[in-house]
Structures are given as structure tokens and as C-alpha cells.
């Protein structure tokens, strides 16, 4: 059974890596592609698309646990993967109506996908493997940022306008990659029948089995999951964890950590340190008014996308090396927060993993939407101040939750 679970985690990570190789590459270049269109009838905006996606994503997290409870985590992820593939292929022949409709669909699919992913990861973990499995998954997922973006950089670095042929070729290739990732998710194995009586004392395994083996009607499941999420959201621990969740990102640091409180604390502290270093470096090398007025490339980190017409000088001379160092520090810090949040959520809410991870993505998507909004109006120093403040408050909130649960013997060293 242990081998089957490990295989499931690797398949999950590879499937997500391929799906998000396509989707992330698409999101990063979509505004550039739209500006290069020769079709004068197209009037869509990449920024509007992202706003729709995050708006629908946020709202859909309220019903995502019910969908996952009824359909099951595996088929929920497969359904979402198909929707992601449809969004990507729509860029091969862009039309305004299909562009915005697929944006709505993918917002809903994203909520279902990430809720199902968190649920499935918990089902394939126990108290001794949750941190390792989280690290494996995020290491594979975050490698998706490399492959598609590297191809685009090598092929299009000297191109200002993208031809219809180049655009169609790229997005068809990305579509195929996304479909392959979805097919890999179909290979995931259901582990509910693999539990043995000897493992009944493990709380994660016990609660996972109870979650999967509930005999409830469809309507009862939908109602129960929705009420469970609302109740969970109002608990003290989840309200406190909402602060670091709002600040969190993704990464690979979990590979280096075993699952105990000292290591979780060390990981979070490392994340704080490297993020502060990254913020300071960004403050030095990027002009203060660079983000104001909107990013030109549609990246997910608006404050790292300087405008071409920025008039303020940076404190230090900008260079690709400095930008890469700051990006590495941001990724490392993100990884520290994200993997440890997955770990503590998996331990605190094993029986309520669907609602817990729906809240996780709900808070993240709300904070991302707010960041997209203020990035068009605030100068770099103001944005970095907001991030620094949330980093401090989020870290403090995380430690409070650990202290509360440690006193209650809820979190122990395994």
C-alpha cells in the first residue's frame, strides 16, 4: 500500500506539472499574444481574463468541496484538467466570446482542481509522510514554471510581434501537453480498499477512510460539505491560518523537512528571512513607479513586471543576474510557507481535508485578486510594505496556531 501511495503522489505531481506547464506559459504570454493579433475583431484583454478567473475561482471555492465529495477527487481533477486544456487551445484561434467563457469555466475548474488535489494528497498520506509527499508534489508542480517559459524565451526573445503561425503552433503544443497531464491523472489509483486493520491507529488514515466511506445521499453530501466548510472557516485556528495562507505561494522546500514542529518553525523562519532579502533586492533594482499602471507581461507577480516607460531610476543598476537571484529567493520563501501550510492543514483537518483546502484556495485567490487590483495604482515601495506587513502577521499567526495545538497535544513530533 505504501508503494501505491507514493506512486499516486508522483503521478499527481507529474500530471499537475504538465497541466500547469501549459496553463502558466499561456497566462504569462497571453497579453503579448493578444497585442500581436491581426484579427481586428478580437477585443479581449488578458487582464480582464485574469480578473474573471480569480473572481470565479474565489466564489467557486464555496461549492468545490461539495463537488469533490460527490464526484470524487480523481474525477474532479480529470474534469478540471479537460477545462484547463480547453482554455489553452482557445488561444490557437482567439475569439472574444470563447476567451471570456473559458475564463469563467477555468475559474470554477481551478477551485475544484485544488480542493480535489488537497483531498487526494491527504488520502495518500499519513502523519509520517505528509510533509514528504507535499514536498514531492510541489517540487514537480513548480518545475512547470521552467519548461514552457524556457521554450518561449529561447524562441521568442527577439520577437516583438508573434505571427499567427507561431501562436497556433505553440498553443496546440501546450494543449497536447495539458491533455497528457490530464490522462496521467486518470492513472491515479483509488486507495480506499488498500487500508489494513493494522493501520487503524493512524489518525490521518482513519479519518481519510471515514471521509471516503461515508454512505450519504448526493444532496446530503453537498449540504454536509458546505456546512462543514463554513463551520471550519469560523474556527480560531483557521482564522489565524488565513493570514499565512493569504501570503503563501509554492515550492520545493518540503523535500528537506521531516514532519515535526521544530522543522516547521525553522522552515517558516527561513521563508521570512529570504522573502525579506528578496523584497530588499527588488526595492534596490526596480524603479519605484515600475508596477504602476499595470504589468506588460501578465505575470502573476505584478510588482516584478516593470513598465517600459518607467521614469524613476532604481537605487542600483538592474541586471538579469539580480532579477534571477530575487526570483530564486521569492520561490524559496514561497516554498517554505506553502509546504508547511499543507503539512499543518493535513494534520489538523484530516477528516475535513476537502473543506480545509477549499478555504486554503479561497483565501489565496481573494488575496491574489486584491493584489492584482492595487498593483495598478500603488508604487513599488507601497506594495513591498504591504507584503512585508502580511509576511510578519502571517508568520506570527502560524506560530500562534502551532503553540495552541502543541499545548493541546494536537501537534506532536512524529
PDB file of N, CA and C in Angstrom, residues 5 14-15 19 30 65 67 75 85 124 160 244 251 285 295-296 303 309-310 337 345 355 357-358 373 390:
ATOM      1  N   UNK A   5       0.745   4.427  -2.674  1.00  0.00           N
ATOM      2  CA  UNK A   5       0.538   5.822  -2.288  1.00  0.00           C
ATOM      3  C   UNK A   5       1.641   6.724  -2.837  1.00  0.00           C
ATOM      4  N   UNK A  14       3.294  14.864 -11.437  1.00  0.00           N
ATOM      5  CA  UNK A  14       3.613  14.916 -12.869  1.00  0.00           C
ATOM      6  C   UNK A  14       2.424  15.433 -13.666  1.00  0.00           C
ATOM      7  N   UNK A  15       1.215  14.957 -13.326  1.00  0.00           N
ATOM      8  CA  UNK A  15       0.031  15.440 -14.014  1.00  0.00           C
ATOM      9  C   UNK A  15      -0.141  16.936 -13.866  1.00  0.00           C
ATOM     10  N   UNK A  19      -0.018  19.948 -16.784  1.00  0.00           N
ATOM     11  CA  UNK A  19      -1.170  20.849 -16.953  1.00  0.00           C
ATOM     12  C   UNK A  19      -0.743  22.298 -16.741  1.00  0.00           C
ATOM     13  N   UNK A  30      -0.123  35.652 -22.530  1.00  0.00           N
ATOM     14  CA  UNK A  30      -1.387  35.901 -23.212  1.00  0.00           C
ATOM     15  C   UNK A  30      -1.568  37.359 -23.608  1.00  0.00           C
ATOM     16  N   UNK A  65     -15.916  21.887  -2.358  1.00  0.00           N
ATOM     17  CA  UNK A  65     -15.910  20.667  -1.533  1.00  0.00           C
ATOM     18  C   UNK A  65     -17.095  19.757  -1.806  1.00  0.00           C
ATOM     19  N   UNK A  67     -18.667  19.444  -4.694  1.00  0.00           N
ATOM     20  CA  UNK A  67     -18.423  18.790  -5.986  1.00  0.00           C
ATOM     21  C   UNK A  67     -17.462  17.620  -5.809  1.00  0.00           C
ATOM     22  N   UNK A  75     -11.802  12.059 -10.311  1.00  0.00           N
ATOM     23  CA  UNK A  75     -12.561  12.508 -11.469  1.00  0.00           C
ATOM     24  C   UNK A  75     -12.766  14.026 -11.454  1.00  0.00           C
ATOM     25  N   UNK A  85      -7.298  22.436 -20.456  1.00  0.00           N
ATOM     26  CA  UNK A  85      -6.851  22.200 -21.834  1.00  0.00           C
ATOM     27  C   UNK A  85      -7.676  23.008 -22.818  1.00  0.00           C
ATOM     28  N   UNK A 124      -3.594  10.025   0.527  1.00  0.00           N
ATOM     29  CA  UNK A 124      -2.418   9.218   0.227  1.00  0.00           C
ATOM     30  C   UNK A 124      -1.255   9.508   1.170  1.00  0.00           C
ATOM     31  N   UNK A 160       8.968  40.867 -31.245  1.00  0.00           N
ATOM     32  CA  UNK A 160       8.044  41.804 -30.600  1.00  0.00           C
ATOM     33  C   UNK A 160       6.605  41.532 -30.997  1.00  0.00           C
ATOM     34  N   UNK A 244      -1.286  33.523   7.114  1.00  0.00           N
ATOM     35  CA  UNK A 244      -0.185  32.992   6.301  1.00  0.00           C
ATOM     36  C   UNK A 244      -0.655  32.401   4.972  1.00  0.00           C
ATOM     37  N   UNK A 251       6.454  25.763  -3.822  1.00  0.00           N
ATOM     38  CA  UNK A 251       7.875  25.494  -3.914  1.00  0.00           C
ATOM     39  C   UNK A 251       8.274  24.083  -3.547  1.00  0.00           C
ATOM     40  N   UNK A 285      16.645  47.277  -7.163  1.00  0.00           N
ATOM     41  CA  UNK A 285      16.957  47.148  -8.587  1.00  0.00           C
ATOM     42  C   UNK A 285      15.813  47.536  -9.517  1.00  0.00           C
ATOM     43  N   UNK A 295       1.188  45.760 -15.366  1.00  0.00           N
ATOM     44  CA  UNK A 295       2.301  44.999 -15.906  1.00  0.00           C
ATOM     45  C   UNK A 295       2.108  44.781 -17.387  1.00  0.00           C
ATOM     46  N   UNK A 296       3.204  44.636 -18.095  1.00  0.00           N
ATOM     47  CA  UNK A 296       3.125  44.471 -19.538  1.00  0.00           C
ATOM     48  C   UNK A 296       3.077  43.021 -19.957  1.00  0.00           C
ATOM     49  N   UNK A 303       4.455  43.168  -9.295  1.00  0.00           N
ATOM     50  CA  UNK A 303       5.484  44.106  -8.881  1.00  0.00           C
ATOM     51  C   UNK A 303       6.846  43.780  -9.493  1.00  0.00           C
ATOM     52  N   UNK A 309       8.032  52.375 -19.917  1.00  0.00           N
ATOM     53  CA  UNK A 309       8.154  53.827 -19.886  1.00  0.00           C
ATOM     54  C   UNK A 309       8.395  54.363 -18.479  1.00  0.00           C
ATOM     55  N   UNK A 310       8.914  53.512 -17.586  1.00  0.00           N
ATOM     56  CA  UNK A 310       9.178  53.948 -16.224  1.00  0.00           C
ATOM     57  C   UNK A 310      10.175  55.097 -16.232  1.00  0.00           C
ATOM     58  N   UNK A 337       6.632  28.554   3.063  1.00  0.00           N
ATOM     59  CA  UNK A 337       5.284  28.787   3.573  1.00  0.00           C
ATOM     60  C   UNK A 337       4.308  27.715   3.080  1.00  0.00           C
ATOM     61  N   UNK A 345      -2.222  21.809   7.767  1.00  0.00           N
ATOM     62  CA  UNK A 345      -3.625  21.573   7.427  1.00  0.00           C
ATOM     63  C   UNK A 345      -3.928  20.079   7.376  1.00  0.00           C
ATOM     64  N   UNK A 355     -13.027  20.588   2.708  1.00  0.00           N
ATOM     65  CA  UNK A 355     -13.321  21.953   3.131  1.00  0.00           C
ATOM     66  C   UNK A 355     -12.084  22.754   3.512  1.00  0.00           C
ATOM     67  N   UNK A 357      -8.967  22.580   2.360  1.00  0.00           N
ATOM     68  CA  UNK A 357      -8.211  23.056   1.208  1.00  0.00           C
ATOM     69  C   UNK A 357      -9.041  23.973   0.315  1.00  0.00           C
ATOM     70  N   UNK A 358     -10.358  23.874   0.392  1.00  0.00           N
ATOM     71  CA  UNK A 358     -11.197  24.857  -0.299  1.00  0.00           C
ATOM     72  C   UNK A 358     -11.022  26.230   0.334  1.00  0.00           C
ATOM     73  N   UNK A 373      -5.560  44.122  -8.088  1.00  0.00           N
ATOM     74  CA  UNK A 373      -6.232  45.412  -8.091  1.00  0.00           C
ATOM     75  C   UNK A 373      -5.321  46.556  -7.694  1.00  0.00           C
ATOM     76  N   UNK A 390       2.171  41.715   5.769  1.00  0.00           N
ATOM     77  CA  UNK A 390       1.450  40.446   5.775  1.00  0.00           C
ATOM     78  C   UNK A 390       2.382  39.283   6.094  1.00  0.00           C
TER      79      UNK A 390
END
